[in-house]
Coordinates of N, CA, C and O in Angstrom, one line a residue:
M1 N 124.9 56.7 99.6 CA 125.0 58.0 100.2 C 124.0 58.1 101.6 O 123.2 58.3 101.3
P2 N 124.1 58.2 102.7 CA 123.2 58.4 103.9 C 123.2 60.1 103.2 O 123.2 60.8 102.6
Y3 N 121.2 59.9 104.1 CA 120.6 61.4 103.4 C 121.7 63.2 104.6 O 122.7 62.1 105.7
S4 N 121.6 63.5 103.9 CA 122.8 64.3 104.1 C 121.0 65.6 104.2 O 120.5 66.2 103.2
L5 N 121.9 66.5 104.9 CA 121.0 68.5 105.1 C 122.2 68.9 103.7 O 120.9 69.9 103.3
L6 N 122.9 68.8 103.3 CA 123.3 69.3 102.1 C 123.2 69.1 100.4 O 122.5 67.5 100.6
P7 N 123.6 69.6 99.7 CA 123.1 69.1 98.1 C 124.2 67.8 98.5 O 125.6 68.0 98.4
D8 N 124.3 67.3 97.0 CA 124.6 66.0 97.2 C 126.1 66.5 96.4 O 127.5 65.3 97.0
D9 N 126.7 67.5 96.2 CA 127.6 67.6 94.9 C 128.6 68.1 96.0 O 130.0 67.7 96.9
I10 N 127.9 68.9 97.7 CA 129.0 69.3 98.7 C 129.0 68.2 99.8 O 129.8 67.9 99.9
A11 N 128.3 67.6 99.9 CA 128.2 66.0 100.8 C 129.1 64.6 100.2 O 129.9 64.9 100.6
D12 N 128.6 65.0 99.1 CA 130.6 64.1 98.2 C 131.8 64.4 98.1 O 132.6 63.8 98.4
L13 N 132.0 66.0 98.2 CA 133.2 66.1 98.1 C 133.7 66.4 99.4 O 134.5 65.5 99.9
A14 N 132.7 66.3 100.7 CA 133.0 66.4 102.3 C 133.3 65.1 102.4 O 135.2 64.5 103.5
A15 N 132.6 64.2 101.9 CA 133.3 62.5 102.4 C 134.5 62.3 101.8 O 135.4 62.6 102.5
K16 N 135.0 62.7 100.9 CA 136.0 63.0 100.0 C 137.4 62.9 100.6 O 138.5 62.6 100.8
V17 N 136.8 64.7 101.1 CA 137.7 65.3 102.4 C 138.2 64.9 103.1 O 139.8 64.2 103.7
I18 N 137.1 64.0 103.8 CA 137.6 62.9 105.2 C 138.1 62.2 105.0 O 139.2 61.2 105.5
A19 N 137.6 61.8 103.9 CA 138.1 59.9 103.0 C 140.1 59.5 103.1 O 140.5 58.9 103.3
Q20 N 140.1 61.0 101.9 CA 141.5 61.4 102.3 C 143.0 62.2 102.9 O 143.4 60.8 103.0
N21 N 142.0 62.5 104.0 CA 143.3 63.0 105.1 C 142.5 62.2 105.9 O 143.7 62.2 106.1
K22 N 142.3 61.0 106.2 CA 142.2 60.3 107.4 C 143.3 59.5 106.3 O 144.2 58.6 106.9
T23 N 143.2 58.9 105.4 CA 144.3 58.3 104.8 C 145.8 58.4 104.8 O 146.1 58.0 105.1
A24 N 145.5 59.6 105.0 CA 146.9 60.3 105.0 C 147.2 60.9 106.3 O 148.1 61.0 106.4
G25 N 146.5 60.3 106.8 CA 147.0 60.2 109.0 C 146.9 62.7 109.2 O 147.9 62.3 109.8
R26 N 146.0 63.2 108.6 CA 145.9 64.4 108.7 C 144.9 64.7 109.0 O 143.4 64.4 108.4
M27 N 145.2 65.8 109.8 CA 144.2 66.6 111.2 C 144.0 68.0 110.1 O 144.4 68.5 109.6
V28 N 142.5 68.5 109.6 CA 143.0 69.9 109.1 C 141.5 71.0 110.1 O 141.2 70.4 111.0
A29 N 142.1 71.9 110.0 CA 140.7 73.0 110.5 C 140.7 74.2 109.4 O 141.4 74.2 108.7
L30 N 139.3 75.0 110.1 CA 138.9 75.8 109.1 C 139.2 77.6 110.1 O 139.0 77.4 111.0
A31 N 139.3 78.3 109.3 CA 138.4 79.6 110.2 C 137.2 80.4 108.4 O 138.3 80.7 107.9
E32 N 136.8 80.5 108.7 CA 135.9 80.7 108.3 C 135.0 82.3 108.4 O 135.1 82.8 109.5
S33 N 134.5 82.8 107.3 CA 133.6 84.1 107.3 C 132.9 84.2 107.0 O 131.7 83.4 107.2
C34 N 133.2 84.5 105.3 CA 131.1 84.3 105.2 C 130.5 83.2 104.5 O 129.7 83.2 103.8
T35 N 131.6 82.7 104.9 CA 130.9 80.9 105.0 C 130.2 80.4 105.8 O 129.1 80.1 105.9
G36 N 130.7 81.2 107.0 CA 130.3 80.9 108.2 C 128.8 79.8 109.0 O 128.7 79.4 109.8
G37 N 131.1 78.9 108.5 CA 130.7 78.2 109.3 C 130.0 76.7 108.0 O 130.1 75.4 108.7
L38 N 129.3 76.3 107.3 CA 129.1 75.8 106.3 C 130.2 75.0 106.1 O 130.1 74.0 105.4
V39 N 131.6 75.2 105.6 CA 132.6 74.7 105.4 C 132.9 73.3 106.3 O 132.6 71.9 106.6
A40 N 132.5 73.9 108.5 CA 132.7 73.0 109.0 C 131.4 71.6 109.0 O 131.7 70.3 109.3
G41 N 130.2 72.5 108.9 CA 129.0 71.9 108.7 C 129.1 70.5 107.8 O 128.7 69.5 107.6
A42 N 129.6 71.0 106.4 CA 129.4 70.0 105.3 C 130.3 68.9 105.5 O 130.7 67.4 105.5
L43 N 131.7 69.0 106.8 CA 132.1 68.3 106.9 C 132.1 66.7 108.1 O 132.7 65.9 108.4
T44 N 131.5 68.2 109.4 CA 131.1 67.1 110.4 C 129.4 66.6 109.6 O 129.2 65.4 110.6
E45 N 128.9 66.8 108.1 CA 127.8 65.5 107.7 C 128.1 63.9 107.6 O 127.8 63.9 107.6
I46 N 129.7 64.2 108.0 CA 130.1 62.7 107.5 C 130.4 61.9 108.6 O 131.4 62.6 109.6
A47 N 129.7 60.9 108.7 CA 130.5 59.9 110.0 C 131.5 59.8 110.0 O 132.5 59.6 108.6
G48 N 132.3 59.7 111.2 CA 133.9 59.8 110.8 C 134.5 60.5 110.8 O 135.7 60.6 110.8
S49 N 134.2 61.8 110.5 CA 134.5 63.3 110.1 C 135.8 63.7 111.6 O 136.8 64.1 111.4
S50 N 135.6 63.0 113.4 CA 136.4 63.0 114.0 C 137.3 62.9 113.9 O 138.6 62.9 114.6
A51 N 137.7 62.1 112.8 CA 139.2 61.4 112.7 C 140.1 62.8 111.6 O 141.4 62.1 111.9
V52 N 139.1 63.3 111.1 CA 140.0 64.3 110.7 C 139.9 65.8 110.7 O 140.6 66.7 110.6
F53 N 138.6 66.1 111.5 CA 138.3 67.9 111.3 C 138.9 67.8 112.8 O 138.0 67.7 114.1
D54 N 139.5 68.8 112.8 CA 140.4 69.4 114.6 C 139.3 70.4 115.1 O 138.4 70.2 115.8
R55 N 138.9 71.5 113.7 CA 138.3 72.4 114.9 C 137.5 73.9 113.8 O 138.7 73.1 113.1
G56 N 136.7 74.6 114.1 CA 137.2 75.3 113.4 C 136.3 76.8 113.8 O 136.1 76.6 115.3
F57 N 136.8 77.7 113.1 CA 136.8 79.2 113.5 C 135.8 80.5 113.4 O 136.4 79.9 111.9
V58 N 134.2 80.7 113.2 CA 133.7 81.5 112.6 C 133.9 82.8 112.7 O 133.6 83.5 113.9
T59 N 134.8 83.7 112.1 CA 134.9 84.9 112.3 C 133.9 85.4 112.0 O 135.1 86.2 110.6
Y60 N 132.9 85.9 112.0 CA 132.2 86.3 110.8 C 132.9 87.9 110.9 O 133.3 88.5 110.3
S61 N 133.1 88.2 112.2 CA 133.0 90.3 112.2 C 134.8 90.6 112.3 O 135.4 89.0 112.6
N62 N 135.3 91.4 112.1 CA 136.7 91.9 112.0 C 137.7 92.0 113.6 O 138.8 91.3 113.6
E63 N 136.7 92.0 114.9 CA 136.2 91.8 115.5 C 137.0 90.5 116.1 O 138.4 90.0 117.2
A64 N 136.8 89.8 115.9 CA 136.2 88.1 115.8 C 138.2 87.4 115.1 O 138.4 86.9 115.9
K65 N 138.2 88.2 114.0 CA 139.5 87.2 113.3 C 140.7 88.3 114.2 O 141.5 87.2 114.3
M66 N 140.6 89.1 114.4 CA 141.7 89.3 115.3 C 141.9 89.0 116.4 O 142.8 88.6 117.1
E67 N 140.5 88.9 117.3 CA 140.5 88.1 118.6 C 140.6 86.6 118.8 O 141.4 86.4 119.6
M68 N 139.7 86.1 117.7 CA 140.5 83.8 117.5 C 141.6 84.1 117.4 O 141.6 82.9 117.7
L69 N 142.1 84.2 116.1 CA 143.0 84.2 115.5 C 144.6 84.8 115.3 O 145.5 84.7 114.5
G70 N 144.2 86.4 116.0 CA 145.1 87.0 115.3 C 145.5 87.6 114.9 O 146.8 88.0 114.5
V71 N 144.5 87.7 113.8 CA 145.0 88.8 112.8 C 145.3 90.0 113.1 O 144.2 90.5 113.9
A72 N 146.7 91.1 112.8 CA 147.0 92.7 113.2 C 146.4 93.2 113.1 O 145.7 93.1 111.2
R73 N 145.6 94.6 113.2 CA 144.9 95.1 113.0 C 145.5 96.4 112.1 O 144.8 96.1 110.6
D74 N 146.4 95.9 111.7 CA 147.5 96.5 110.7 C 146.4 95.5 109.3 O 146.6 96.4 108.4
I75 N 146.6 95.0 108.9 CA 146.5 93.8 108.1 C 145.0 94.4 107.7 O 144.8 94.5 106.5
I76 N 144.1 94.5 108.6 CA 142.5 93.8 108.5 C 143.1 96.4 108.3 O 142.2 96.4 106.9
D77 N 143.5 97.0 108.5 CA 143.3 97.8 108.0 C 144.2 98.6 106.7 O 143.5 99.8 105.4
T78 N 145.2 98.0 106.5 CA 145.6 98.1 105.0 C 144.7 97.2 104.2 O 145.6 97.8 102.9
F79 N 145.0 96.3 104.3 CA 144.0 94.9 102.8 C 143.1 95.0 103.0 O 142.3 94.9 101.6
G80 N 141.8 94.6 104.6 CA 141.0 94.8 103.9 C 140.6 93.4 105.0 O 141.8 92.2 104.6
A81 N 139.4 93.2 105.0 CA 139.1 91.7 105.6 C 139.0 90.4 104.3 O 139.1 89.6 104.6
V82 N 138.5 90.8 103.4 CA 138.5 90.4 102.2 C 139.9 90.9 101.4 O 140.1 91.8 100.2
S83 N 141.4 89.8 101.7 CA 142.7 90.0 101.0 C 143.3 88.9 101.6 O 142.8 88.2 102.6
I84 N 143.4 88.4 100.1 CA 145.4 87.7 100.6 C 145.5 87.5 101.7 O 146.6 86.5 103.0
A85 N 146.1 88.7 102.3 CA 146.5 89.1 103.3 C 146.1 88.0 104.9 O 146.3 87.9 105.7
C86 N 144.8 88.7 104.6 CA 143.7 88.5 105.6 C 143.7 87.2 105.8 O 143.4 86.5 107.1
A87 N 143.4 86.1 104.6 CA 142.4 84.9 104.4 C 144.3 84.4 105.4 O 143.7 82.9 105.9
W88 N 145.2 84.9 104.3 CA 146.6 84.3 105.0 C 147.1 84.3 106.8 O 146.6 82.6 107.7
A89 N 147.0 85.4 106.8 CA 147.1 85.5 108.6 C 145.8 84.6 109.1 O 145.8 83.9 110.3
M90 N 144.8 84.2 109.0 CA 143.3 83.3 109.6 C 143.7 82.3 109.9 O 143.5 81.1 110.8
A91 N 144.7 81.7 108.5 CA 144.5 79.8 108.3 C 145.7 79.9 109.4 O 145.8 79.1 110.1
K92 N 147.1 81.0 109.4 CA 148.0 80.5 110.1 C 147.4 80.8 111.9 O 147.8 79.6 112.5
G93 N 146.5 81.7 111.9 CA 146.1 81.7 113.6 C 145.7 80.0 114.2 O 144.9 79.9 114.2
A94 N 144.7 80.1 112.6 CA 144.4 78.7 113.3 C 144.6 77.5 112.7 O 144.8 76.2 114.0
L95 N 145.8 77.1 112.3 CA 146.1 76.5 112.3 C 147.7 76.6 113.3 O 147.4 75.4 114.3
D96 N 148.2 78.0 114.4 CA 148.8 77.9 115.3 C 147.7 77.3 116.8 O 147.9 77.0 117.7
R97 N 146.5 77.8 116.3 CA 145.4 77.3 117.8 C 144.8 75.9 117.6 O 143.7 75.7 118.2
S98 N 145.6 74.7 116.7 CA 145.0 73.8 116.5 C 146.1 72.6 116.2 O 147.0 72.8 116.9
N99 N 145.3 71.5 116.3 CA 145.8 70.3 116.4 C 146.0 69.6 115.5 O 146.4 68.8 115.0
A100 N 145.8 70.4 113.8 CA 145.7 70.0 112.7 C 147.2 70.3 112.1 O 148.3 70.8 112.2
Q101 N 147.1 70.1 110.5 CA 148.4 70.0 110.4 C 148.4 71.1 108.5 O 149.6 71.3 108.4
V102 N 146.8 71.1 108.7 CA 146.4 72.4 107.4 C 145.5 72.9 108.1 O 144.4 72.3 108.6
A103 N 145.4 74.6 107.7 CA 143.9 75.1 108.0 C 143.6 75.7 106.8 O 144.2 76.2 106.4
V104 N 142.4 76.1 106.1 CA 142.3 76.6 105.2 C 141.5 77.9 106.1 O 140.7 77.8 106.4
A105 N 141.5 78.8 104.9 CA 140.4 80.2 105.0 C 139.6 80.3 104.5 O 140.1 80.6 103.6
I106 N 138.6 81.7 104.4 CA 137.8 82.1 103.3 C 137.3 83.5 104.2 O 136.7 83.9 105.7
S107 N 137.4 84.3 103.3 CA 136.9 85.4 103.5 C 136.4 85.8 102.5 O 137.0 86.1 101.0
G108 N 134.6 87.0 102.2 CA 134.3 87.7 100.9 C 133.7 88.0 101.0 O 133.1 88.6 102.3
V109 N 132.9 88.9 99.7 CA 131.7 89.9 99.8 C 130.5 88.7 99.4 O 130.7 88.3 98.4
A110 N 129.2 88.3 100.4 CA 128.4 87.7 99.7 C 127.5 88.3 99.5 O 126.2 87.3 98.6
G111 N 127.2 89.5 99.8 CA 126.2 89.7 99.1 C 125.0 90.5 99.9 O 124.6 89.5 101.0
P112 N 124.0 90.1 99.9 CA 123.7 91.2 98.2 C 124.5 92.5 98.6 O 124.5 93.9 97.2
G113 N 125.4 93.2 99.3 CA 125.5 94.4 99.6 C 126.4 94.2 100.2 O 127.5 93.1 100.4
G114 N 127.2 95.1 100.6 CA 128.5 94.9 101.3 C 129.8 95.5 100.0 O 131.1 95.1 100.4
G115 N 129.7 95.6 98.7 CA 130.5 95.2 98.1 C 130.7 96.9 97.7 O 130.1 97.9 97.7
T116 N 132.2 96.4 97.1 CA 132.7 97.2 96.2 C 133.5 97.7 95.2 O 134.0 96.9 94.1
P117 N 133.3 98.8 94.0 CA 134.5 98.7 92.8 C 135.3 98.0 93.0 O 135.2 97.3 92.0
H118 N 136.4 97.8 93.6 CA 137.3 97.2 93.9 C 137.5 95.4 94.3 O 138.3 94.5 93.9
K119 N 136.1 94.8 95.1 CA 135.5 93.9 96.0 C 134.7 93.7 95.6 O 133.4 94.5 96.9
P120 N 134.2 94.0 94.4 CA 132.3 93.5 94.5 C 131.8 92.1 94.6 O 132.6 91.8 95.4
V121 N 131.0 92.2 95.3 CA 130.0 91.5 95.4 C 130.4 89.7 94.7 O 130.3 89.2 93.4
G122 N 131.3 88.9 95.2 CA 131.0 88.1 94.7 C 132.5 87.2 94.6 O 132.8 86.1 94.9
T123 N 133.3 88.4 96.1 CA 134.3 87.9 95.6 C 135.0 87.8 96.9 O 134.6 87.5 98.1
V124 N 136.0 86.5 96.8 CA 135.9 85.3 98.1 C 137.1 84.9 97.7 O 137.8 85.2 96.7
V125 N 138.5 85.6 99.0 CA 139.4 84.8 99.1 C 140.1 83.8 99.8 O 138.9 83.5 100.9
F126 N 140.8 82.9 99.4 CA 141.2 81.9 100.2 C 142.5 81.7 100.5 O 143.3 81.7 99.6
A127 N 142.6 80.9 101.8 CA 143.8 80.5 101.8 C 144.6 79.4 102.9 O 143.1 78.8 103.5
R128 N 145.7 78.5 102.5 CA 146.1 77.6 102.5 C 147.4 77.3 103.4 O 147.9 77.9 103.1
V129 N 147.3 76.3 105.1 CA 149.0 76.9 105.5 C 149.0 75.4 105.6 O 147.3 74.9 106.7
V130 N 150.0 75.5 105.1 CA 150.0 73.6 106.2 C 151.8 73.2 107.4 O 152.6 74.2 107.2
R131 N 151.2 73.2 108.7 CA 152.1 73.1 109.4 C 153.6 73.0 108.5 O 153.2 71.7 108.5
N132 N 154.1 73.2 109.1 CA 156.0 73.0 108.7 C 156.3 72.6 107.3 O 157.3 72.4 107.4
E133 N 156.2 73.4 106.5 CA 156.1 73.7 105.7 C 156.3 74.9 105.0 O 155.7 76.1 105.7
A134 N 157.9 74.9 104.6 CA 158.8 76.3 104.0 C 158.5 76.9 102.8 O 157.0 76.3 101.7
G135 N 158.4 77.9 102.4 CA 157.4 78.4 101.7 C 156.7 79.0 101.1 O 156.5 79.7 102.5
T136 N 156.1 79.9 100.2 CA 155.4 81.2 100.3 C 153.8 80.8 100.4 O 153.8 79.3 100.1
P137 N 152.8 81.0 101.2 CA 152.2 80.3 101.7 C 151.2 80.6 100.4 O 151.0 81.4 99.4
E138 N 149.6 80.0 100.2 CA 148.9 80.3 99.3 C 148.1 80.5 99.9 O 147.3 80.4 100.5
G139 N 147.6 81.9 98.9 CA 146.7 82.3 98.8 C 145.5 82.5 97.5 O 146.6 82.6 96.6
E140 N 144.6 83.0 97.2 CA 144.0 82.8 95.9 C 142.6 83.5 96.1 O 141.9 83.4 97.1
L141 N 142.7 84.8 95.5 CA 141.5 85.5 94.7 C 140.3 84.8 94.2 O 140.9 84.9 92.7
K142 N 139.1 84.5 94.4 CA 138.7 83.8 93.3 C 136.7 85.3 93.3 O 136.8 85.6 94.0
F143 N 136.7 85.3 92.0 CA 135.1 86.1 92.1 C 134.3 84.8 91.4 O 133.9 84.4 90.8
F144 N 133.1 84.7 92.2 CA 131.8 84.1 91.4 C 130.6 84.7 91.4 O 130.6 85.5 91.8
E145 N 130.1 84.2 89.9 CA 129.5 84.6 89.1 C 128.1 84.5 89.9 O 128.3 83.9 90.9
G146 N 127.2 85.4 89.6 CA 126.0 85.0 89.9 C 125.1 85.3 91.1 O 124.4 85.5 91.9
G147 N 125.9 86.5 92.2 CA 125.6 87.3 93.6 C 124.6 88.2 92.8 O 124.2 88.7 94.4
D148 N 124.0 88.7 91.8 CA 123.0 89.7 92.1 C 122.0 88.8 91.6 O 121.4 89.9 90.8
G149 N 121.6 87.9 91.9 CA 120.8 87.1 91.6 C 119.8 86.9 92.5 O 120.0 87.5 93.7
P150 N 118.0 86.1 91.9 CA 118.0 86.8 93.4 C 118.5 85.2 94.6 O 117.5 85.8 96.0
H151 N 119.1 84.6 93.9 CA 119.6 83.5 95.0 C 121.3 83.8 95.4 O 122.0 82.7 95.4
G152 N 121.7 84.5 95.0 CA 123.0 85.2 95.6 C 123.8 84.7 96.0 O 125.2 84.5 96.1
R153 N 123.6 85.8 96.9 CA 123.9 85.2 98.6 C 124.6 84.0 98.6 O 125.3 83.2 99.3
A154 N 123.3 83.0 99.1 CA 123.5 81.0 99.0 C 124.5 80.9 98.0 O 125.0 80.3 98.1
E155 N 124.4 81.3 96.2 CA 125.1 80.7 95.6 C 126.6 81.1 95.6 O 128.0 80.6 95.3
I156 N 127.1 82.3 96.2 CA 128.4 82.3 96.6 C 128.9 81.9 97.1 O 129.7 81.3 97.7
R157 N 128.7 81.9 98.8 CA 128.5 80.8 100.1 C 128.7 79.0 99.4 O 129.6 78.5 99.6
R158 N 128.2 78.9 98.8 CA 128.0 77.5 97.8 C 129.5 76.7 97.6 O 130.0 76.1 97.7
Q159 N 129.9 78.2 96.0 CA 131.2 77.9 95.0 C 131.6 78.1 96.7 O 132.6 77.0 96.2
A160 N 132.0 78.9 97.3 CA 133.2 79.5 98.3 C 133.4 78.2 98.9 O 134.2 77.9 99.6
T161 N 132.2 76.9 100.1 CA 132.1 76.3 100.1 C 132.8 75.1 99.2 O 133.9 74.1 100.3
I162 N 132.4 74.8 98.2 CA 133.0 73.9 97.9 C 134.2 74.1 97.3 O 134.8 73.1 97.3
C163 N 135.0 75.5 97.0 CA 136.2 75.4 96.6 C 136.8 75.5 97.9 O 138.1 74.7 98.0
A164 N 136.6 76.0 99.2 CA 137.8 75.6 100.7 C 137.4 74.0 100.2 O 138.8 73.8 101.1
L165 N 136.6 73.3 100.6 CA 136.5 71.5 100.2 C 137.5 71.2 99.4 O 138.4 70.5 100.1
E166 N 137.9 71.7 98.2 CA 138.4 71.1 97.4 C 140.1 71.1 98.0 O 141.6 70.3 97.7
L167 N 140.8 72.7 98.6 CA 141.5 73.2 98.9 C 141.9 72.1 99.7 O 143.4 72.4 100.9
L168 N 141.2 71.1 100.6 CA 141.0 70.5 102.0 C 141.6 69.5 101.3 O 142.2 68.7 102.4
L169 N 141.7 69.2 99.5 CA 142.4 67.4 99.6 C 143.9 67.6 99.6 O 144.3 68.5 99.4
P170 N 144.4 66.6 100.2 CA 145.4 66.3 100.3 C 146.2 66.6 99.0 O 146.0 66.1 97.2

């Protein structure tokens, strides 16, 4: 594999995402919060990613989630930005504002601060929406360990990036 700015495990997974989605003839979009564009960065490390990666939205603030992705204020006020409801609305907003067939959203508490007893540091939510697919939207809340260590923030963001890449596999 050519030189990459990314760790091998992330670069290898990103290459797999690009190859498999290219074979499937599928474009992807992202809505990232706590990963701050790391997933988009991973995909664009791969030569030929333009055949698969349509666009990404880095919506770190609640205002950005509402303005850029159309997330309803009621969702954020009721459930919070780190909720499956918010992640699903982010993914749906990214899909609606793109030419992609699938969109994945990530929102979480990377730390070291910002955690609560109900949503401690390491809590990350993911959602995937597929165009023209009926049924219940896919969403998942995960807790990543290691947030309290010296490299906690980086470790949580690394794990969240890997999980999001896995969700982009066909």
